[in-house]
Short mmCIF file of C-alpha atoms and ligand atoms in Angstrom, two decimals:
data_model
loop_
_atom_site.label_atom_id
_atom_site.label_comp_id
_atom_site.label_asym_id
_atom_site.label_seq_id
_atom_site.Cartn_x
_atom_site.Cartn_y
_atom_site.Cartn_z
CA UNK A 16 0.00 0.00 0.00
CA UNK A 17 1.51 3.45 -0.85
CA UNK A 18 1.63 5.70 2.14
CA UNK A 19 0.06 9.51 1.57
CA UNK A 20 2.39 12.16 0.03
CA UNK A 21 1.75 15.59 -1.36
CA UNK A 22 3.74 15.88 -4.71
CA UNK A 23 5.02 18.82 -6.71
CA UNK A 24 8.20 19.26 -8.47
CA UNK A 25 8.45 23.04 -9.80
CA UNK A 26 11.93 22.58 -11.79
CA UNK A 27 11.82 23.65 -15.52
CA UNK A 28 14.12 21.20 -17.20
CA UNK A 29 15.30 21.81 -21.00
CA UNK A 30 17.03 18.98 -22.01
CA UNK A 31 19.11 18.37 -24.71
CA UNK A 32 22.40 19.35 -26.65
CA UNK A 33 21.01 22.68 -27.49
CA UNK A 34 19.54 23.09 -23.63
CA UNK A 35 21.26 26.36 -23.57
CA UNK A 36 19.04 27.95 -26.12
CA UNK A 37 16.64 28.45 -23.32
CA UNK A 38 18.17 30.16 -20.53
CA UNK A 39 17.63 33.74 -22.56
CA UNK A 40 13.10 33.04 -21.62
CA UNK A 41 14.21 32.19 -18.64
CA UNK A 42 16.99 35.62 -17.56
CA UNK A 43 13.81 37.43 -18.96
CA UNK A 44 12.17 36.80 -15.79
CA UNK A 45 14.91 37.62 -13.46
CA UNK A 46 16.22 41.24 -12.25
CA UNK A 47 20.12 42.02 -13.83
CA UNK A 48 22.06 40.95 -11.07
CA UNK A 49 22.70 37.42 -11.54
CA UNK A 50 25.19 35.43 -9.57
CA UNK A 51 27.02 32.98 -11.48
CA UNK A 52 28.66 30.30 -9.24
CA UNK A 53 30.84 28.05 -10.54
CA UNK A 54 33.57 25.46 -9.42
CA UNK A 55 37.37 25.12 -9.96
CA UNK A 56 37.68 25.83 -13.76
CA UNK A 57 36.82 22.98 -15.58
CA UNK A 58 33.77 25.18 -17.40
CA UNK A 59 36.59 27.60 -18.11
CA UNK A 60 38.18 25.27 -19.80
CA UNK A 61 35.47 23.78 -21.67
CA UNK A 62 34.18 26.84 -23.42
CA UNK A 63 31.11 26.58 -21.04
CA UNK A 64 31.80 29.56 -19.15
CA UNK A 65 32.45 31.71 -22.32
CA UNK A 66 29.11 30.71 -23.98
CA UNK A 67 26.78 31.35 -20.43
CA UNK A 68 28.91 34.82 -20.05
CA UNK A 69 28.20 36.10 -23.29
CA UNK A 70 24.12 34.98 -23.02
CA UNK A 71 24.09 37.02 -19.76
CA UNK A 72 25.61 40.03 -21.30
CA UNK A 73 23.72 39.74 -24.51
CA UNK A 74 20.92 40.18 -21.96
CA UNK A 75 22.43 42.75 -19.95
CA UNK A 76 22.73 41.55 -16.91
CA UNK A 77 25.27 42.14 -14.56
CA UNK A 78 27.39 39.22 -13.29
CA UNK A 79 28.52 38.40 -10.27
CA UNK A 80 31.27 35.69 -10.02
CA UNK A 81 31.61 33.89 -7.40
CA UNK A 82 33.91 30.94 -8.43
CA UNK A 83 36.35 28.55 -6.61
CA UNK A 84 33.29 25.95 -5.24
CA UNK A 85 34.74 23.12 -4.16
CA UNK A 86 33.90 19.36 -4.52
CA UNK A 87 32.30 18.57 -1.19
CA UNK A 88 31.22 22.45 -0.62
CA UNK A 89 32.40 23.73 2.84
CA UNK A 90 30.95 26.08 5.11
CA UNK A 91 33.99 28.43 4.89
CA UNK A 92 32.79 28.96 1.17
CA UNK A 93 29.46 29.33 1.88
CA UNK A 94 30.21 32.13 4.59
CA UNK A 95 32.19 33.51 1.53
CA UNK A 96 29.61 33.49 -0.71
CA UNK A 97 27.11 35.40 1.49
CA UNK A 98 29.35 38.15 1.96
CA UNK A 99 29.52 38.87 -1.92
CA UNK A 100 25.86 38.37 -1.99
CA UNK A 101 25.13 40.64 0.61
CA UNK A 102 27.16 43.40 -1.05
CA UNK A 103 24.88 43.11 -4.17
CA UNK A 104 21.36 42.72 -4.80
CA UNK A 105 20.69 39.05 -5.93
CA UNK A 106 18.12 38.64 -8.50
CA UNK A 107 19.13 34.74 -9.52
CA UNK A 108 21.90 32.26 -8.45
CA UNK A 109 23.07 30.82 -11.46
CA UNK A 110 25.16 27.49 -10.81
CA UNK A 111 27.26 26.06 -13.68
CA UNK A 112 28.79 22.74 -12.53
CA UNK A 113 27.79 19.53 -10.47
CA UNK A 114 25.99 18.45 -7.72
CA UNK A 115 28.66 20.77 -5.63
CA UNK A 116 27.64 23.78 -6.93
CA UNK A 117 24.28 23.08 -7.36
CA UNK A 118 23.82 22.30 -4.06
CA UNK A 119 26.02 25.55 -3.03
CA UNK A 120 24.26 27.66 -4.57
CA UNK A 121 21.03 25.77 -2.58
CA UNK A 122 22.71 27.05 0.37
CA UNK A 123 23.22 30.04 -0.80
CA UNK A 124 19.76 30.79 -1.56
CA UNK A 125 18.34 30.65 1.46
CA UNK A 126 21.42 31.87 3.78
CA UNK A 127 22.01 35.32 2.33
CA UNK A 128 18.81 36.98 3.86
CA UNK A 129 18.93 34.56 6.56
CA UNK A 130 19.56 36.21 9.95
CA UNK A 131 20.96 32.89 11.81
CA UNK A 132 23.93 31.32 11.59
CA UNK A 133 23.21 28.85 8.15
CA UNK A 134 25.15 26.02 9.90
CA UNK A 135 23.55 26.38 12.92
CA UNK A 136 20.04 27.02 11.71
CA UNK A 137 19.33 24.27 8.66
CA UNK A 138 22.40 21.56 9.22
CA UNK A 139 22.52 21.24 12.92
CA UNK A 140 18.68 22.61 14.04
CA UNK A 141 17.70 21.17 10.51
CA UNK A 142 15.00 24.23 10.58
CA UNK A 143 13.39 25.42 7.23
CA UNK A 144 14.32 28.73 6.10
CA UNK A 145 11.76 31.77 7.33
CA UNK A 146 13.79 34.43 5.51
CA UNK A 147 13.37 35.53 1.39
CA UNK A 148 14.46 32.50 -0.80
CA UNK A 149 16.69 34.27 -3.72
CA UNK A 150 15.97 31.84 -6.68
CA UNK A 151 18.78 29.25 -7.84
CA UNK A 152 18.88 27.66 -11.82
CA UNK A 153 21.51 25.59 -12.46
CA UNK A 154 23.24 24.75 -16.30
CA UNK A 155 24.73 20.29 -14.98
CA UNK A 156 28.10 19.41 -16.05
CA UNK A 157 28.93 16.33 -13.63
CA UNK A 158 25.87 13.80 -13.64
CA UNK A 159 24.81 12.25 -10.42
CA UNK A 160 23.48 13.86 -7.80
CA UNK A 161 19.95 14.83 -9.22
CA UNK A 162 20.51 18.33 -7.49
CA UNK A 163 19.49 20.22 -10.93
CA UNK A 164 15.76 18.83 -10.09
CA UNK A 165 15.60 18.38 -6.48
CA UNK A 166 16.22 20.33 -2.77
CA UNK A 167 19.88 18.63 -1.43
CA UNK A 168 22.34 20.69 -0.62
CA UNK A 169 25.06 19.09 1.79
CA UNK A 170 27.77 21.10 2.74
CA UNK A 171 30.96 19.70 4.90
CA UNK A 172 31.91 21.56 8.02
CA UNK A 173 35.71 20.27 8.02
CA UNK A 174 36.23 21.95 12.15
CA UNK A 175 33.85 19.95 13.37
CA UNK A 176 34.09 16.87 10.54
CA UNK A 177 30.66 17.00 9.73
CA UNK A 178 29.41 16.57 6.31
CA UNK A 179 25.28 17.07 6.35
CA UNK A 180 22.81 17.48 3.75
CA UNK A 181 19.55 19.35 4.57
CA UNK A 182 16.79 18.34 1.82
CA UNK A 183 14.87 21.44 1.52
CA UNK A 184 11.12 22.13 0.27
CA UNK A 185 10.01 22.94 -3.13
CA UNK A 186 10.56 26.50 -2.64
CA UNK A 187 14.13 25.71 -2.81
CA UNK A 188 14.37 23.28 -5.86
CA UNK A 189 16.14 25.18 -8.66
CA UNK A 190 13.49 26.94 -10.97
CA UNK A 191 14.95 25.79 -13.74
CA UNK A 192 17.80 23.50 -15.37
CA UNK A 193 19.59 23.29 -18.78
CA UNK A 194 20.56 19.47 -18.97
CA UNK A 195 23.00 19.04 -22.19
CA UNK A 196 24.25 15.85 -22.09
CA UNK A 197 27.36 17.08 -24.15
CA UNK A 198 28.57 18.84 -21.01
CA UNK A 199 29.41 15.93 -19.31
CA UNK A 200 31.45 14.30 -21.84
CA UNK A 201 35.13 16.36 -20.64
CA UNK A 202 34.24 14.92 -17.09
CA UNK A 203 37.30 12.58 -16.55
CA UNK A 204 36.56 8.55 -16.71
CA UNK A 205 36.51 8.66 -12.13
CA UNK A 206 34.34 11.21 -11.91
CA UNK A 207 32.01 9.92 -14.79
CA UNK A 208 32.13 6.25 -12.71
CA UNK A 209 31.56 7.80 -9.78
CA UNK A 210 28.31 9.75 -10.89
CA UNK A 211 27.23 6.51 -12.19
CA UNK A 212 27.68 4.82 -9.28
CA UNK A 213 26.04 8.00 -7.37
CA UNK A 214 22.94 7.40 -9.20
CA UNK A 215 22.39 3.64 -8.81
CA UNK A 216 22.74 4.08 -5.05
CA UNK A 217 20.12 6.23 -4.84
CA UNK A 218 18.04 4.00 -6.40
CA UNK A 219 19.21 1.76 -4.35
CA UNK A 220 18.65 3.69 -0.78
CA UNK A 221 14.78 4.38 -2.35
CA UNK A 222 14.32 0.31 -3.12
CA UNK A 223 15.81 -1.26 -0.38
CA UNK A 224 12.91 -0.30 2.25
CA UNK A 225 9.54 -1.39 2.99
CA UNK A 226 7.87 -4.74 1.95
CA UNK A 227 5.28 -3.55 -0.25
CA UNK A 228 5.38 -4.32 -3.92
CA UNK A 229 4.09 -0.89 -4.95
CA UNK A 230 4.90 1.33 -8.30
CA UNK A 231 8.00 2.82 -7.12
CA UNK A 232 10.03 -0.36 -7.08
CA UNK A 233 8.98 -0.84 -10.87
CA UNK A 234 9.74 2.52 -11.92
CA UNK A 235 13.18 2.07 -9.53
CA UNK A 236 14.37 -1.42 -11.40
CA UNK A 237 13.44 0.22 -14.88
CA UNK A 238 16.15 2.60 -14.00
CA UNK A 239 18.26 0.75 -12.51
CA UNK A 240 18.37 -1.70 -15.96
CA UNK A 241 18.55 1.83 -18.14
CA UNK A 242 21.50 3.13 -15.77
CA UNK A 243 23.67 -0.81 -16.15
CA UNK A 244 23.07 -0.34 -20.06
CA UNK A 245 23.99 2.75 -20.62
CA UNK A 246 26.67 2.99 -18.09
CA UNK A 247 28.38 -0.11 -19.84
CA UNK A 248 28.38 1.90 -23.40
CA UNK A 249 29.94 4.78 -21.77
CA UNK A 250 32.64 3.37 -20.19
CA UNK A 251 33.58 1.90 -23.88
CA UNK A 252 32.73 4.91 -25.67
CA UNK A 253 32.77 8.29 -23.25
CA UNK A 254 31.28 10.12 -26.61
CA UNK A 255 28.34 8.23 -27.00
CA UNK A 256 25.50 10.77 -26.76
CA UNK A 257 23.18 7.94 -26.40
CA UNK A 258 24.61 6.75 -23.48
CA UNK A 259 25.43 10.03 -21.97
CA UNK A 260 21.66 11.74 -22.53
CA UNK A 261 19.92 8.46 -20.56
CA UNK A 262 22.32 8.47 -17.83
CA UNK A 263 21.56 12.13 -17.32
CA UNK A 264 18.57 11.40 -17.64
CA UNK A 265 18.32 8.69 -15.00
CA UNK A 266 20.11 10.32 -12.49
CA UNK A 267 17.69 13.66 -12.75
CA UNK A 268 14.59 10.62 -11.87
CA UNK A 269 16.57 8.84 -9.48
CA UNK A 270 16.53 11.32 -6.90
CA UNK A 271 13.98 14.36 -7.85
CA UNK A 272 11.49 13.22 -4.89
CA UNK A 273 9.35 11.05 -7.48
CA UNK A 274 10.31 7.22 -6.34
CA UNK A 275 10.61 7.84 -2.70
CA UNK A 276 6.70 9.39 -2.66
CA UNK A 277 4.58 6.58 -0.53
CA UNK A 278 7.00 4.73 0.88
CA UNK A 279 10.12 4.53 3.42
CA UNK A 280 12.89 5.04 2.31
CA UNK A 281 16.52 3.38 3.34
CA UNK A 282 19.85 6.32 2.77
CA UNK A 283 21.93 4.70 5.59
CA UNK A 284 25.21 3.76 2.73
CA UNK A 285 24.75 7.93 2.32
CA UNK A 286 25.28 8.16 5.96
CA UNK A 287 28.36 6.15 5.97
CA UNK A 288 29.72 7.81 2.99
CA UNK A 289 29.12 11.10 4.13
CA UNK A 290 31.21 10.37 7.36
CA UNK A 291 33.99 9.19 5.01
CA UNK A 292 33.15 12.19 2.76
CA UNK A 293 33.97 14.60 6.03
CA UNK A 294 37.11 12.62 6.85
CA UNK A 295 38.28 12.42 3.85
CA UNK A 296 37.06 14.69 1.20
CA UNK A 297 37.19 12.09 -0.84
CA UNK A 298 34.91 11.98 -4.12
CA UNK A 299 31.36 11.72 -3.11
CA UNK A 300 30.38 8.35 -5.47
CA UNK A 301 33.55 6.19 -4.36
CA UNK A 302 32.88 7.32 -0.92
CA UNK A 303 29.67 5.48 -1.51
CA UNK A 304 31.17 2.35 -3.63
CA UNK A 305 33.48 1.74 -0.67
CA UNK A 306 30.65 0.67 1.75
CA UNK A 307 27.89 -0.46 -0.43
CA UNK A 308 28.52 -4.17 -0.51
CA UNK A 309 29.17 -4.93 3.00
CA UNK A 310 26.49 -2.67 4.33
CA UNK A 311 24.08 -4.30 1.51
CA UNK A 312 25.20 -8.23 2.88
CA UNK A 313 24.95 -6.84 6.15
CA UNK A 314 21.20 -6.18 5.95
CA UNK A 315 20.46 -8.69 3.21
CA UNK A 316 18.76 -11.31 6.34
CA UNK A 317 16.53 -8.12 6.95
CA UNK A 318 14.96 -7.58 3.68
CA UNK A 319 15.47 -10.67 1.97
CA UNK A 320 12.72 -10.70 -0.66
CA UNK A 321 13.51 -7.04 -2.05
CA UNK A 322 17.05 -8.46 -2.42
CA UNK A 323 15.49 -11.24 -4.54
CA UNK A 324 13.85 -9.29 -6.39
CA UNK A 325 16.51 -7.27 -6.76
CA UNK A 326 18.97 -10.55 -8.21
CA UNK A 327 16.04 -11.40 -10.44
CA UNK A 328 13.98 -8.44 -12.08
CA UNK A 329 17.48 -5.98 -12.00
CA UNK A 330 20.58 -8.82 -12.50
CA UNK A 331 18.22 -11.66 -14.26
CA UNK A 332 19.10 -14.72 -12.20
CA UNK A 333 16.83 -16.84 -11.97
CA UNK A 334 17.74 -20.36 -11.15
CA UNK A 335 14.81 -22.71 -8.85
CA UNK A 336 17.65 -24.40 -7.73
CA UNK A 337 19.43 -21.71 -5.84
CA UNK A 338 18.02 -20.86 -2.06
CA UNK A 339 16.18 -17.03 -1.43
CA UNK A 340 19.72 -16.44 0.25
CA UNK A 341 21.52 -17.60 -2.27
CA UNK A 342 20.13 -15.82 -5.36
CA UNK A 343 19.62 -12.51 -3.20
CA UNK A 344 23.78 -13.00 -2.78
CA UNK A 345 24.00 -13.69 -6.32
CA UNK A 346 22.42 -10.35 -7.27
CA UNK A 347 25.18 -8.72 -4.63
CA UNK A 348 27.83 -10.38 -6.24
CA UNK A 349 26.51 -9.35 -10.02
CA UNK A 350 26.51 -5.72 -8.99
CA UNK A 351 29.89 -6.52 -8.16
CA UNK A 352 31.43 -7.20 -11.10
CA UNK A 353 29.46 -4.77 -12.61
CA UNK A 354 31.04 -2.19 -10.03
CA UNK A 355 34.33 -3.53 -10.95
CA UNK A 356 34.04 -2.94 -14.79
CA UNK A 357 33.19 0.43 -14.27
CA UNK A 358 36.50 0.93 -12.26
CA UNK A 359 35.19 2.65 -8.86
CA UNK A 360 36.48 2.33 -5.73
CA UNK A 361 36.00 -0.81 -3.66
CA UNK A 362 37.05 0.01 -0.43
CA UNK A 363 38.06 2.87 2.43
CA UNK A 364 41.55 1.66 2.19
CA UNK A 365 41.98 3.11 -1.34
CA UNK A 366 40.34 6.68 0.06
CA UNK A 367 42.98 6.96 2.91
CA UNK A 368 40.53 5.25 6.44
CA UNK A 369 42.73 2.76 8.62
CA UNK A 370 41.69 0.90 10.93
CA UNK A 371 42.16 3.42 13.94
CA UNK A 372 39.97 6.20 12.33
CA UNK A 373 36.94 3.74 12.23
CA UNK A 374 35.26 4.65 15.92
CA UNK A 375 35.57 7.95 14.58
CA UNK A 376 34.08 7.70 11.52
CA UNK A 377 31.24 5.51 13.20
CA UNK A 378 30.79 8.77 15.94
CA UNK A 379 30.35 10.90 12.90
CA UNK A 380 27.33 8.65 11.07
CA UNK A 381 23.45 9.67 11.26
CA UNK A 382 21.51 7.03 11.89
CA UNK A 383 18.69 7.16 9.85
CA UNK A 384 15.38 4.39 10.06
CA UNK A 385 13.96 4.13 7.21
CA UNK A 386 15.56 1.31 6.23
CA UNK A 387 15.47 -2.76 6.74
CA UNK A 388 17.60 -2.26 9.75
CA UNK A 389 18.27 0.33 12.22
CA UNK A 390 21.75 -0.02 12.95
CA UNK A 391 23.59 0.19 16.59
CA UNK A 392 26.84 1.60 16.89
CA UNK A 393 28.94 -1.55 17.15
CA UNK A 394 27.55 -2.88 13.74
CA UNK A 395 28.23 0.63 12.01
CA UNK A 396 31.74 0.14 13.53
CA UNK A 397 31.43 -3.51 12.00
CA UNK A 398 30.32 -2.42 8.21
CA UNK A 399 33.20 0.00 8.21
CA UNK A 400 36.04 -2.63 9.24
CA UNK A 401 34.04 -4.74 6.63
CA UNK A 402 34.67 -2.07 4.45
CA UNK A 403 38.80 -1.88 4.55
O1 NZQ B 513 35.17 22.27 -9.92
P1 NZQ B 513 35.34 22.00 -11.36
O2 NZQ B 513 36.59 22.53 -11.92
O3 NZQ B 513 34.13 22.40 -12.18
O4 NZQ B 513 35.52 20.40 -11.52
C1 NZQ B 513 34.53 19.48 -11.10
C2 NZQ B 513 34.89 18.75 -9.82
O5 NZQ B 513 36.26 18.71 -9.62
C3 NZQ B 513 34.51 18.37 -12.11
N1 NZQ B 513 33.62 18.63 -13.23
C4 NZQ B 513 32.31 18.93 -13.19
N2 NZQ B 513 31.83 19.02 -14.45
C5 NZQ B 513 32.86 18.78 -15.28
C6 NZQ B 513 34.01 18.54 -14.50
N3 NZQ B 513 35.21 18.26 -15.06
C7 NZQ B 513 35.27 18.22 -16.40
N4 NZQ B 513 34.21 18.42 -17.20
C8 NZQ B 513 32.99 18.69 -16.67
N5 NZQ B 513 31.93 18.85 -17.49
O6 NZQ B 513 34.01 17.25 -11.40
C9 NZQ B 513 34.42 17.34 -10.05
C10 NZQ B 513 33.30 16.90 -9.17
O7 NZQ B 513 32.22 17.80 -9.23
P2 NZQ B 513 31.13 17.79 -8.06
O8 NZQ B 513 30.13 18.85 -8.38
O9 NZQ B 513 31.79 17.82 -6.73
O10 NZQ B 513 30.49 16.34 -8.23
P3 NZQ B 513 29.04 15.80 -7.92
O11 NZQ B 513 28.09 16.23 -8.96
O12 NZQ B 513 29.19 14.37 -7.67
O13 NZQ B 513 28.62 16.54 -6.56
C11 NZQ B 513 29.06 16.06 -5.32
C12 NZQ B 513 28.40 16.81 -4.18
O14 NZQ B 513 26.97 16.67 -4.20
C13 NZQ B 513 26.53 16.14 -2.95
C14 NZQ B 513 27.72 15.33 -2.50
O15 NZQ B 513 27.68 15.00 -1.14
C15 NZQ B 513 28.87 16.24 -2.84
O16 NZQ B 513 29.03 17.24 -1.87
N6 NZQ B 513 25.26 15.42 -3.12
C16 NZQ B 513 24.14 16.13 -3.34
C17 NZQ B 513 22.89 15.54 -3.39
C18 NZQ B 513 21.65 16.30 -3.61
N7 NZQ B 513 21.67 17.58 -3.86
O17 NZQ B 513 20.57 15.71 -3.54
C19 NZQ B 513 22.71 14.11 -3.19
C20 NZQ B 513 23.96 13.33 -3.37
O18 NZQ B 513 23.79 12.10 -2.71
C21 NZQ B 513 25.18 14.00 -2.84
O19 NZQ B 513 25.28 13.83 -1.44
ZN1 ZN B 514 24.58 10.52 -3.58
#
């Protein structure tokens, strides 16, 4: 039985390889003082930044730059960012990057009018803003997080080795995103993995949970079968548009609120991850990759059917002679290999964890229960040395 949800998703998309044709209709509706946040260069290098520059002028609006976002955004640069804001007027946040600057530029958007302490107020209080929103659109050139169509934005607090997303309302969700697929194909081969890898566990955190057999676990294996297609073709050919449109495409419905409506939903590998992340600052997908597998056979006993189904109607084993445990372990061990061909990161080892920073990194995981197990300390601590 689906549980009751309210549903609205107010993001604009225009998709396609001439996506930016659009953003003039959409600058029409906007006062001239647009931010344009951006990361570390690579649309500089691309030609991206040259081409959204010279649309803004055309249009004559004033640009602010605010450049230099970071993978894993940190609260220094958000405190950063407010200051320049403050200085001018905001009419629009315009982000031109990946899920980091997207989800900056989330921040942003309701910290610069805010008169609390951001960090304090929506990542440690988790309180929804009460102050004017200043609106965000966002031109995607990493694939992954689904932040062009939905309300993440997780920043990392490095003092206090936090790393915490706060999923804001609708109000929040960028008015509008330019998807070209084309973008994404200068992304080097990790960071391409690691977006793919980004997107199937958030499928993943929305399927493993609950018992029901209910339309979001069809719409969530369609996906997940799209995302192992296309991903394969891409890691052969990086150019292939067809590959690169659907797994932009997947990862915008993987995590834009639509497949976790009516049900529970898991996120507990994002947990883990994200303590890693704030350790670390290691790449946000491989942070994931690291702990997926012995988190997934950790909980496997508690939701055996869904992993199953998962081994059957994602990973097509089916074999009457093998026992529930053994073909839910069989559909572990095919998204394995299938991990493994893409090239991501297997375990914490390979991101810099030992052995001793473990208790730590177990102090610094949420523990969320939406999922087939809520877990105790001493088995988070468990899944992590699992995870060497
Ligand atoms: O900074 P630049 O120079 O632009 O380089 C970036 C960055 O180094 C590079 N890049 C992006 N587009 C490129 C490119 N390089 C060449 N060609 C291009 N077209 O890629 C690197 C990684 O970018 P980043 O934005 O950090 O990656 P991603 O999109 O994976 O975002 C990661 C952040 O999003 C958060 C993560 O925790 C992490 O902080 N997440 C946000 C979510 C949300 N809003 O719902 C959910 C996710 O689970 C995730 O937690
Ligand atoms: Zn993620």
């Amino acid at each position: 039985m689906l549980g009751n949800f309210e549903y609205c998703n107010p993001t604009k998309l225009y998709f396609g390889n001439n996506a930016l044709n659009h953003l003039e209709k959409e600058l029409i509706k906007y006062g001239p003082n647009i931010m344009l946040v951006y990361g570390g260069g690579s649309i500089k290098k691309n030609g991206i930044y040259d081409e959204v520059v010279k649309i803004l002028k055309d249009n004559n609006k004033k640009v602010i730059e605010d450049g230099g976002v970071m993978p894993n955004p940190t609260v220094e640069k958000l405190y950063e960012g407010i200051e320049i804001a403050r200085r001018q007027s905001v009419d629009l946040i315009l982000a031109v990057g990946g899920g980091s600057v997207c989800d900056y530029a989330k921040a942003l958007s309701v910290s610069i009018h805010c008169d609390d302490d951001p960090w304090d107020k929506y990542y440690l209080r988790f309180e929804e803003p009460s102050c004017q929103i200043v609106p965000v659109g966002c031109i995607l050139t990493m694939v992954g997080t689904g932040s062009e169509m939905n309300g993440g934005a997780v920043i990392t607090n490095h003092q206090s080795k936090l790393k915490i997303g706060h999923v804001f309302g609708e109000e929040v969700m960028p008015k509008f995103a330019v998807l070209n697929p084309e973008y994404t194909m200068t992304l080097p081969h990790h960071q391409m993995v690691a977006g793919i890898y980004d997107i199937m566990n958030h499928i993943c955190e929305q399927y493993f949970s609950g018992t029901d057999n209910n339309t979001s676990d069809y719409i969530s294996e369609g996906l997940m079968k799209s995302l192992i297609h296309s991903s394969r073709q891409a890691i052969k050919d990086p150019h292939n548009y067809e590959a690169r449109s659907n797994i932009m495409w997947i990862a915008t419905w993987a995590l834009n609120t639509l497949i976790a409506k009516g049900k529970s939903t898991d996120w507990m590998v994002h947990m883990l991850g994200q303590a890693v992340g704030a350790y670390t600052d290691a790449t946000h997908g491989m942070t994931l990759s690291a702990v997926s597998l012995p988190y997934y056979r950790y909980i496997m006993p508690y939701g055996l059917d869904k992993f199953v189904r998962f081994a059957e109607n994602v990973w097509d084993i089916h074999d009457e002679h093998l026992s529930k445990e053994e073909l839910a372990l069989a559909g572990l061990k095919a998204m394995e290999s299938w991990m493994k061909e893409l090239g991501l990161v297997m375990n914490l080892t390979e991101l810099g964890v030992n052995a001793e920073m473990v208790e730590e990194l177990a102090d610094a995981t949420l523990v969320l229960d939406g999922g087939y197990k809520v877990l105790n300390r001493e088995e988070i601590i468990h899944i992590f040395k699992e995870s060497l």
